[in-house]
């Protein structure tokens, strides 16, 4: 008999180790019902709590390599909110493969965001990352935008072949497959979707139409330096947006600073060109706090509750463990400074030499602005 796997996370089902992946009590496993999912998936689906952590990186890579080897087409899923962190996959390994990029979660972008402009922006960012002119689809697995067209396109591309769905953790790979699964009326549990990074544990094969193509859901690749990954589920819920983004305006003035929760401080220089504005984007649950420049460093390190409810005491120990890095970033008009797994600020006016304080290990990127009027002049980009 072929090995039975959990239809939620791909882990082989077993009833020996209650703490291990794929656990189902023996009597449930024996009933051999279609809707059986493992204990971890059951708890994630019904209570949103996690019984054990993400899969080991070696297991993730093994699954991803197997999926790529079996694929006629690779569907790389990226995240519109945290784009740079979400394309931190070794894109070079995918060269020579039929590749389609789906940028998910576009429902988070402000209403009236011109999507053709976003699509051009995505092409520019991918080209900077070494991927010239891949096929790009802007989608929302949650709202269902663009998902049907993407389905039809994949069908056209692979016929009865195989599509490997890849990406970093938490971009919504399983959510997309779950949406297709529901739309096509597939019986039995869809892949498990959760706010916790590392939900999918192993390769999951899905065939949603008779004689249709095979989809491979894969465990997400863990990106480095994404702040939202360092947090408990409660703090993560405050930092990862769930509603449309709303820019918060800061008329930058000398001697002032802006704090994003207890995570990042942006400190204005002593001379600021007139009319310089920073627009800050982050989840609604992430408090933004304006203060005097000389108070910024202290407030950033202040105990939870002093200016921000995030990170909580427990997360703070982890986030602040290696101290803060202090850097100077020169931003030009229409550039974003993105803090991976947190949010970004867009500059209008300037240029501006910002002093930035970040937890050591957090990654950041300067990029052309995602939202708002575009600067047509090619702006230099810097990343780390
Ligand atoms: N706003 C928004 N959230 C989404 C969308 N798609 C997925 N999500 C959320 O993103 C989170 C991660 O979704 P998953 O489908 O579990 O992500 P994944 O890429 O399979 O993650 P791993 O299995 O950990 O690699 C969940 O909280 C989803 O509700 C979307 O289109 N819009
Ligand atoms: Mg998944
Ligand atoms: Zn499972
Ligand atoms: Zn926390």
Tab-separated table of C-alpha atoms and ligand atoms in Angstrom:
chain	number	residue	atom	x	y	z
A	1	UNK	CA	0.000	0.000	0.000
A	2	UNK	CA	1.426	3.475	-0.794
A	3	UNK	CA	2.363	5.564	2.196
A	4	UNK	CA	-0.539	7.715	3.386
A	5	UNK	CA	0.331	11.334	3.922
A	6	UNK	CA	-1.518	14.091	5.705
A	7	UNK	CA	-3.498	16.006	3.040
A	8	UNK	CA	-2.871	19.184	5.055
A	9	UNK	CA	0.900	19.240	5.405
A	10	UNK	CA	2.302	16.290	3.452
A	11	UNK	CA	3.797	14.497	6.480
A	12	UNK	CA	3.525	10.680	6.377
A	13	UNK	CA	0.716	9.656	8.744
A	14	UNK	CA	1.792	7.641	11.788
A	15	UNK	CA	0.364	6.696	15.167
A	16	UNK	CA	3.515	5.900	17.138
A	17	UNK	CA	4.917	9.299	18.086
A	18	UNK	CA	2.316	11.819	19.338
A	19	UNK	CA	4.915	14.591	19.276
A	20	UNK	CA	6.125	13.791	15.785
A	21	UNK	CA	4.846	15.072	12.425
A	22	UNK	CA	1.904	13.275	10.872
A	23	UNK	CA	0.565	11.868	14.152
A	24	UNK	CA	-2.981	10.495	14.165
A	25	UNK	CA	-4.342	8.222	16.922
A	26	UNK	CA	-4.343	4.571	15.778
A	27	UNK	CA	-8.143	4.206	15.901
A	28	UNK	CA	-8.564	7.243	13.636
A	29	UNK	CA	-5.926	6.031	11.227
A	30	UNK	CA	-7.648	2.627	11.005
A	31	UNK	CA	-10.973	4.181	10.062
A	32	UNK	CA	-9.212	5.297	6.890
A	33	UNK	CA	-11.483	8.291	6.346
A	34	UNK	CA	-10.971	10.822	3.613
A	35	UNK	CA	-10.960	13.831	5.922
A	36	UNK	CA	-8.230	12.662	8.284
A	37	UNK	CA	-5.528	15.250	8.905
A	38	UNK	CA	-2.645	14.992	11.371
A	39	UNK	CA	-2.909	16.373	14.890
A	40	UNK	CA	-0.700	19.354	14.060
A	41	UNK	CA	-2.866	20.336	11.081
A	42	UNK	CA	-6.010	19.783	13.133
A	43	UNK	CA	-4.784	22.171	15.799
A	44	UNK	CA	-3.507	24.731	13.318
A	45	UNK	CA	-6.845	24.728	11.512
A	46	UNK	CA	-9.081	24.844	14.542
A	47	UNK	CA	-7.104	26.677	17.205
A	48	UNK	CA	-4.284	28.346	15.285
A	49	UNK	CA	-1.747	26.857	17.677
A	50	UNK	CA	1.371	25.024	16.790
A	51	UNK	CA	2.308	21.703	18.341
A	52	UNK	CA	5.757	21.594	16.840
A	53	UNK	CA	7.916	23.810	14.743
A	54	UNK	CA	8.802	24.165	11.074
A	55	UNK	CA	10.468	21.363	9.132
A	56	UNK	CA	14.256	21.092	9.254
A	57	UNK	CA	15.944	23.132	6.491
A	58	UNK	CA	17.529	19.975	5.027
A	59	UNK	CA	14.077	18.407	4.641
A	60	UNK	CA	12.778	21.589	3.015
A	61	UNK	CA	15.572	21.653	0.459
A	62	UNK	CA	15.203	17.958	-0.295
A	63	UNK	CA	11.478	18.436	-0.956
A	64	UNK	CA	12.061	21.541	-3.073
A	65	UNK	CA	14.709	19.796	-5.190
A	66	UNK	CA	12.449	16.800	-5.736
A	67	UNK	CA	9.605	19.075	-6.747
A	68	UNK	CA	11.762	21.043	-9.194
A	69	UNK	CA	13.155	17.843	-10.707
A	70	UNK	CA	9.634	16.517	-11.282
A	71	UNK	CA	8.201	19.778	-12.617
A	72	UNK	CA	7.343	20.825	-16.153
A	73	UNK	CA	6.757	24.308	-14.796
A	74	UNK	CA	7.792	26.047	-11.580
A	75	UNK	CA	5.300	28.438	-10.018
A	76	UNK	CA	7.233	30.772	-7.750
A	77	UNK	CA	4.905	32.450	-5.260
A	78	UNK	CA	5.996	35.833	-3.878
A	79	UNK	CA	4.381	38.167	-1.345
A	80	UNK	CA	3.308	41.658	-2.393
A	81	UNK	CA	3.757	43.032	1.122
A	82	UNK	CA	7.183	41.562	1.808
A	83	UNK	CA	8.447	41.263	-1.738
A	84	UNK	CA	12.218	41.326	-1.219
A	85	UNK	CA	12.169	38.727	1.558
A	86	UNK	CA	9.900	36.594	-0.579
A	87	UNK	CA	12.182	36.422	-3.604
A	88	UNK	CA	15.174	35.452	-1.490
A	89	UNK	CA	15.268	32.015	-3.094
A	90	UNK	CA	18.190	30.847	-5.211
A	91	UNK	CA	16.663	32.025	-8.462
A	92	UNK	CA	19.716	30.879	-10.394
A	93	UNK	CA	18.775	27.238	-9.789
A	94	UNK	CA	15.529	27.893	-11.618
A	95	UNK	CA	17.096	29.225	-14.790
A	96	UNK	CA	16.321	27.174	-17.829
A	97	UNK	CA	13.077	26.025	-16.214
A	98	UNK	CA	9.697	27.131	-17.381
A	99	UNK	CA	8.951	29.687	-14.668
A	100	UNK	CA	5.814	31.592	-13.735
A	101	UNK	CA	5.872	34.119	-10.882
A	102	UNK	CA	2.684	34.721	-8.878
A	103	UNK	CA	2.778	37.760	-6.619
A	104	UNK	CA	0.205	36.963	-3.948
A	105	UNK	CA	-1.618	39.081	-1.344
A	106	UNK	CA	-2.271	42.030	-3.672
A	107	UNK	CA	-5.485	42.475	-1.660
A	108	UNK	CA	-3.219	44.147	0.925
A	109	UNK	CA	-2.235	46.985	-1.404
A	110	UNK	CA	-4.244	50.199	-0.963
A	111	UNK	CA	-7.429	50.398	-3.051
A	112	UNK	CA	-6.828	52.224	-6.325
A	113	UNK	CA	-3.250	50.952	-6.589
A	114	UNK	CA	-2.715	50.730	-10.373
A	115	UNK	CA	-1.921	47.047	-10.865
A	116	UNK	CA	-0.267	47.433	-14.311
A	117	UNK	CA	2.224	49.742	-12.597
A	118	UNK	CA	2.786	47.186	-9.852
A	119	UNK	CA	3.382	44.572	-12.521
A	120	UNK	CA	6.032	46.734	-14.200
A	121	UNK	CA	7.594	47.312	-10.805
A	122	UNK	CA	7.685	43.542	-10.160
A	123	UNK	CA	9.446	42.983	-13.487
A	124	UNK	CA	12.009	45.612	-12.538
A	125	UNK	CA	12.644	44.061	-9.152
A	126	UNK	CA	12.948	40.560	-10.629
A	127	UNK	CA	15.362	41.824	-13.283
A	128	UNK	CA	17.485	43.327	-10.495
A	129	UNK	CA	17.446	39.916	-8.822
A	130	UNK	CA	18.680	38.283	-12.035
A	131	UNK	CA	15.383	37.091	-13.514
A	132	UNK	CA	14.705	38.704	-16.883
A	133	UNK	CA	11.140	38.813	-18.144
A	134	UNK	CA	9.454	35.901	-16.442
A	135	UNK	CA	5.706	35.599	-16.757
A	136	UNK	CA	4.135	37.492	-13.833
A	137	UNK	CA	0.637	37.173	-12.374
A	138	UNK	CA	-0.656	39.421	-9.607
A	139	UNK	CA	-3.049	37.405	-7.466
A	140	UNK	CA	-4.844	37.161	-4.171
A	141	UNK	CA	-5.395	33.637	-2.956
A	142	UNK	CA	-7.624	35.092	-0.255
A	143	UNK	CA	-9.882	37.216	-2.471
A	144	UNK	CA	-9.589	34.937	-5.486
A	145	UNK	CA	-8.232	37.656	-7.778
A	146	UNK	CA	-6.343	36.337	-10.754
A	147	UNK	CA	-6.387	32.773	-9.497
A	148	UNK	CA	-8.649	31.433	-12.212
A	149	UNK	CA	-6.633	33.002	-15.010
A	150	UNK	CA	-3.478	31.579	-13.464
A	151	UNK	CA	-5.057	28.130	-13.319
A	152	UNK	CA	-6.042	28.277	-16.993
A	153	UNK	CA	-2.587	29.478	-17.943
A	154	UNK	CA	-0.846	26.639	-16.093
A	155	UNK	CA	-3.131	24.163	-17.767
A	156	UNK	CA	-2.187	25.616	-21.119
A	157	UNK	CA	1.502	25.434	-20.248
A	158	UNK	CA	1.771	21.908	-18.873
A	159	UNK	CA	-1.275	20.004	-20.139
A	160	UNK	CA	-1.241	16.871	-17.989
A	161	UNK	CA	2.198	17.595	-16.602
A	162	UNK	CA	3.408	18.785	-13.214
A	163	UNK	CA	3.597	22.221	-11.619
A	164	UNK	CA	5.866	22.694	-8.592
A	165	UNK	CA	4.706	25.498	-6.311
A	166	UNK	CA	7.711	27.068	-4.572
A	167	UNK	CA	8.468	30.037	-2.411
A	168	UNK	CA	9.614	31.153	1.005
A	169	UNK	CA	7.441	30.376	4.031
A	170	UNK	CA	4.110	32.114	4.563
A	171	UNK	CA	3.655	33.648	1.107
A	172	UNK	CA	0.405	31.733	0.579
A	173	UNK	CA	1.380	28.725	-1.545
A	174	UNK	CA	-0.988	26.430	0.304
A	175	UNK	CA	-3.685	29.106	0.385
A	176	UNK	CA	-3.571	29.237	-3.414
A	177	UNK	CA	-3.818	25.463	-3.705
A	178	UNK	CA	-6.615	25.409	-1.126
A	179	UNK	CA	-8.514	28.015	-3.140
A	180	UNK	CA	-8.181	26.013	-6.352
A	181	UNK	CA	-9.125	22.889	-4.466
A	182	UNK	CA	-12.350	24.492	-3.196
A	183	UNK	CA	-13.127	26.121	-6.541
A	184	UNK	CA	-12.879	22.769	-8.296
A	185	UNK	CA	-14.981	21.014	-5.677
A	186	UNK	CA	-12.266	18.576	-4.607
A	187	UNK	CA	-13.382	16.230	-1.842
A	188	UNK	CA	-11.393	15.881	1.359
A	189	UNK	CA	-9.220	18.361	3.244
A	190	UNK	CA	-7.357	21.060	1.325
A	191	UNK	CA	-3.742	21.928	2.200
A	192	UNK	CA	-3.444	23.540	5.623
A	193	UNK	CA	-3.074	27.327	5.638
A	194	UNK	CA	-1.812	29.128	8.716
A	195	UNK	CA	-0.202	32.353	9.828
A	196	UNK	CA	2.698	30.359	11.271
A	197	UNK	CA	5.708	30.100	8.926
A	198	UNK	CA	6.628	26.508	8.172
A	199	UNK	CA	3.110	25.055	7.970
A	200	UNK	CA	3.662	22.663	5.073
A	201	UNK	CA	6.083	19.931	6.142
A	202	UNK	CA	6.657	17.808	3.054
A	203	UNK	CA	5.754	17.453	-0.610
A	204	UNK	CA	2.061	17.248	-1.225
A	205	UNK	CA	0.677	15.972	-4.550
A	206	UNK	CA	-2.629	17.360	-5.716
A	207	UNK	CA	-4.580	16.476	-8.796
A	208	UNK	CA	-7.715	18.581	-8.911
A	209	UNK	CA	-9.238	17.618	-12.246
A	210	UNK	CA	-9.601	14.209	-13.838
A	211	UNK	CA	-6.782	13.961	-16.386
A	212	UNK	CA	-5.598	17.375	-15.241
A	213	UNK	CA	-2.140	18.433	-14.183
A	214	UNK	CA	-0.462	17.604	-10.892
A	215	UNK	CA	0.341	20.329	-8.402
A	216	UNK	CA	3.134	19.920	-5.885
A	217	UNK	CA	2.805	21.970	-2.711
A	218	UNK	CA	6.208	22.347	-1.077
A	219	UNK	CA	7.414	23.389	2.354
A	220	UNK	CA	8.418	27.059	2.329
A	221	UNK	CA	12.066	28.032	2.176
A	222	UNK	CA	12.936	29.937	5.369
A	223	UNK	CA	14.243	33.406	4.433
A	224	UNK	CA	16.994	35.048	6.463
A	225	UNK	CA	16.558	38.217	8.450
A	226	UNK	CA	12.754	38.500	8.255
A	227	UNK	CA	11.630	40.022	11.544
A	228	UNK	CA	8.145	38.454	11.489
A	229	UNK	CA	9.805	35.016	11.724
A	230	UNK	CA	11.308	35.809	15.125
A	231	UNK	CA	7.967	36.386	16.804
A	232	UNK	CA	5.376	34.454	18.797
A	233	UNK	CA	2.007	33.967	17.037
A	234	UNK	CA	0.470	36.950	18.894
A	235	UNK	CA	3.234	39.350	17.919
A	236	UNK	CA	3.336	37.948	14.370
A	237	UNK	CA	-0.369	38.733	14.022
A	238	UNK	CA	0.362	42.375	14.839
A	239	UNK	CA	3.283	42.661	12.437
A	240	UNK	CA	1.996	40.726	9.407
A	241	UNK	CA	-0.782	42.777	7.788
A	242	UNK	CA	-4.204	41.297	7.351
A	243	UNK	CA	-6.010	44.339	5.946
A	244	UNK	CA	-5.294	46.818	3.184
A	245	UNK	CA	-2.248	48.951	3.892
A	246	UNK	CA	-2.636	52.557	4.860
A	247	UNK	CA	0.336	54.853	4.504
A	248	UNK	CA	1.081	56.952	7.585
A	249	UNK	CA	2.563	60.324	6.823
A	250	UNK	CA	5.530	61.881	8.582
A	251	UNK	CA	6.575	65.439	7.719
A	252	UNK	CA	10.225	64.920	8.439
A	253	UNK	CA	11.833	67.597	10.595
A	254	UNK	CA	15.315	67.868	12.046
A	255	UNK	CA	15.563	66.475	15.559
A	256	UNK	CA	12.690	64.004	15.077
A	257	UNK	CA	12.445	60.257	14.827
A	258	UNK	CA	9.886	57.635	13.897
A	259	UNK	CA	9.632	54.257	15.636
A	260	UNK	CA	8.026	51.125	14.212
A	261	UNK	CA	7.012	49.225	17.347
A	262	UNK	CA	10.016	48.096	19.344
A	263	UNK	CA	11.735	47.055	16.115
A	264	UNK	CA	13.089	49.974	14.127
A	265	UNK	CA	13.867	53.668	14.513
A	266	UNK	CA	14.303	56.158	11.663
A	267	UNK	CA	16.070	59.291	12.844
A	268	UNK	CA	16.090	62.509	10.810
A	269	UNK	CA	19.427	64.248	10.193
A	270	UNK	CA	20.132	67.722	11.530
A	271	UNK	CA	19.291	69.341	8.206
A	272	UNK	CA	16.186	68.243	6.273
A	273	UNK	CA	15.187	69.718	2.890
A	274	UNK	CA	11.871	71.509	3.138
A	275	UNK	CA	8.783	69.492	2.227
A	276	UNK	CA	10.416	66.129	2.907
A	277	UNK	CA	7.829	63.483	3.724
A	278	UNK	CA	8.167	59.846	4.701
A	279	UNK	CA	5.181	57.581	4.269
A	280	UNK	CA	5.345	54.553	6.541
A	281	UNK	CA	3.669	51.259	5.645
A	282	UNK	CA	3.108	48.415	8.052
A	283	UNK	CA	0.388	46.260	9.566
A	284	UNK	CA	-2.399	48.041	11.419
A	285	UNK	CA	-1.376	46.338	14.630
A	286	UNK	CA	2.142	47.738	14.399
A	287	UNK	CA	2.293	50.988	16.360
A	288	UNK	CA	4.140	53.931	14.805
A	289	UNK	CA	5.474	56.434	17.257
A	290	UNK	CA	6.991	59.863	16.670
A	291	UNK	CA	9.487	61.179	19.143
A	292	UNK	CA	12.498	63.415	19.559
A	293	UNK	CA	15.666	62.124	17.940
A	294	UNK	CA	17.548	61.910	21.215
A	295	UNK	CA	14.803	59.776	22.781
A	296	UNK	CA	14.592	57.286	19.916
A	297	UNK	CA	17.334	54.895	20.982
A	298	UNK	CA	16.056	54.680	24.553
A	299	UNK	CA	12.414	54.235	23.585
A	300	UNK	CA	13.280	51.577	21.048
A	301	UNK	CA	14.924	49.552	23.789
A	302	UNK	CA	12.290	50.424	26.428
A	303	UNK	CA	10.289	47.644	28.057
A	304	UNK	CA	7.189	46.406	26.281
A	305	UNK	CA	4.264	48.723	26.819
A	306	UNK	CA	6.321	51.911	27.147
A	307	UNK	CA	5.654	52.928	23.540
A	308	UNK	CA	4.682	49.692	21.864
A	309	UNK	CA	2.917	46.471	22.684
A	310	UNK	CA	5.141	44.622	20.220
A	311	UNK	CA	7.390	42.770	20.651
A	312	UNK	CA	6.028	41.143	23.826
A	313	UNK	CA	8.419	40.401	26.674
A	314	UNK	CA	9.277	36.954	25.403
A	315	UNK	CA	9.836	38.015	21.803
A	316	UNK	CA	11.791	41.042	22.892
A	317	UNK	CA	14.431	38.790	24.447
A	318	UNK	CA	14.890	37.162	21.038
A	319	UNK	CA	14.554	40.282	18.875
A	320	UNK	CA	16.925	42.349	20.992
A	321	UNK	CA	19.272	39.461	21.828
A	322	UNK	CA	22.139	40.613	19.611
A	323	UNK	CA	21.568	44.302	20.191
A	324	UNK	CA	20.821	46.920	17.563
A	325	UNK	CA	22.695	47.846	14.468
A	326	UNK	CA	23.042	51.544	13.701
A	327	UNK	CA	23.377	52.508	10.082
A	328	UNK	CA	23.048	55.489	7.817
A	329	UNK	CA	20.925	55.076	4.708
A	330	UNK	CA	20.694	57.745	2.047
A	331	UNK	CA	17.249	57.722	0.497
A	332	UNK	CA	16.273	59.594	-2.638
A	333	UNK	CA	12.903	60.796	-3.788
A	334	UNK	CA	10.565	57.889	-4.629
A	335	UNK	CA	12.644	55.240	-2.938
A	336	UNK	CA	11.526	52.803	-0.245
A	337	UNK	CA	13.595	51.587	2.651
A	338	UNK	CA	12.187	48.135	3.377
A	339	UNK	CA	12.756	46.275	6.624
A	340	UNK	CA	12.154	42.609	5.828
A	341	UNK	CA	9.213	41.162	7.720
A	342	UNK	CA	8.146	44.544	9.123
A	343	UNK	CA	7.250	47.211	6.545
A	344	UNK	CA	8.802	50.165	4.788
A	345	UNK	CA	9.072	53.941	4.474
A	346	UNK	CA	8.776	55.804	1.164
A	347	UNK	CA	10.519	59.123	0.665
A	348	UNK	CA	8.868	62.056	-1.127
A	349	UNK	CA	11.269	64.946	-1.553
A	350	UNK	CA	14.678	64.605	-0.005
A	351	UNK	CA	17.324	63.341	-0.512
A	352	UNK	CA	17.539	62.293	3.090
A	353	UNK	CA	20.307	60.770	5.108
A	354	UNK	CA	18.471	58.670	7.662
A	355	UNK	CA	20.042	57.192	10.765
A	356	UNK	CA	18.414	53.803	11.186
A	357	UNK	CA	18.471	51.443	14.152
A	358	UNK	CA	17.478	47.829	13.600
A	359	UNK	CA	17.793	44.582	15.530
A	360	UNK	CA	21.038	42.982	14.426
A	361	UNK	CA	20.366	40.338	11.793
A	362	UNK	CA	17.302	42.038	10.303
A	363	UNK	CA	17.640	42.493	6.545
A	364	UNK	CA	16.787	45.692	4.695
A	365	UNK	CA	16.602	46.847	1.095
A	366	UNK	CA	16.435	50.189	-0.695
A	367	UNK	CA	14.235	49.952	-3.782
A	368	UNK	CA	12.170	52.103	-6.159
A	369	UNK	CA	8.819	52.789	-4.495
A	370	UNK	CA	6.086	50.183	-4.783
A	371	UNK	CA	3.224	52.594	-4.002
A	372	UNK	CA	2.540	56.162	-5.035
A	373	UNK	CA	3.687	58.128	-8.090
A	374	UNK	CA	6.741	56.601	-9.712
A	375	UNK	CA	10.004	58.375	-10.315
A	376	UNK	CA	10.754	57.758	-13.990
A	377	UNK	CA	14.461	58.378	-13.594
A	378	UNK	CA	16.278	55.114	-12.891
A	379	UNK	CA	17.249	55.320	-9.248
A	380	UNK	CA	20.306	53.545	-7.889
A	381	UNK	CA	19.517	50.562	-5.701
A	382	UNK	CA	21.311	49.229	-2.754
A	383	UNK	CA	20.630	46.089	-0.802
A	384	UNK	CA	22.215	43.829	1.661
B	1	LIG	N1	-3.921	39.061	2.845
B	1	LIG	C1	-3.681	37.863	2.309
B	1	LIG	N2	-3.219	36.878	3.093
B	1	LIG	C2	-2.992	35.677	2.524
B	1	LIG	C3	-3.231	35.429	1.143
B	1	LIG	N3	-2.892	34.142	0.872
B	1	LIG	C4	-2.470	33.626	2.051
B	1	LIG	N4	-2.539	34.525	3.045
B	1	LIG	C5	-2.156	34.344	4.452
B	1	LIG	O1	-0.779	34.069	4.510
B	1	LIG	C6	-0.500	33.156	5.565
B	1	LIG	C7	0.310	32.001	5.037
B	1	LIG	O2	-0.463	31.224	4.150
B	1	LIG	P1	-0.034	29.734	3.735
B	1	LIG	O3	-0.853	29.339	2.565
B	1	LIG	O4	-0.028	28.843	4.922
B	1	LIG	O5	1.480	30.016	3.263
B	1	LIG	P2	2.553	28.991	2.681
B	1	LIG	O6	3.308	29.720	1.633
B	1	LIG	O7	1.923	27.717	2.268
B	1	LIG	O8	3.484	28.799	3.959
B	1	LIG	P3	4.436	27.540	4.376
B	1	LIG	O9	3.627	26.295	4.292
B	1	LIG	O10	4.840	27.905	5.773
B	1	LIG	O11	5.584	27.572	3.423
B	1	LIG	C8	-1.848	32.767	6.159
B	1	LIG	O12	-2.073	33.550	7.299
B	1	LIG	C9	-2.826	33.118	5.052
B	1	LIG	O13	-4.115	33.428	5.538
B	1	LIG	C10	-3.754	36.506	0.346
B	1	LIG	O14	-3.992	36.401	-0.856
B	1	LIG	N5	-3.945	37.684	0.981
B	2	LIG	MG1	2.166	25.810	2.953
B	3	LIG	ZN1	-0.738	17.578	8.655
B	4	LIG	ZN1	5.571	37.854	21.252
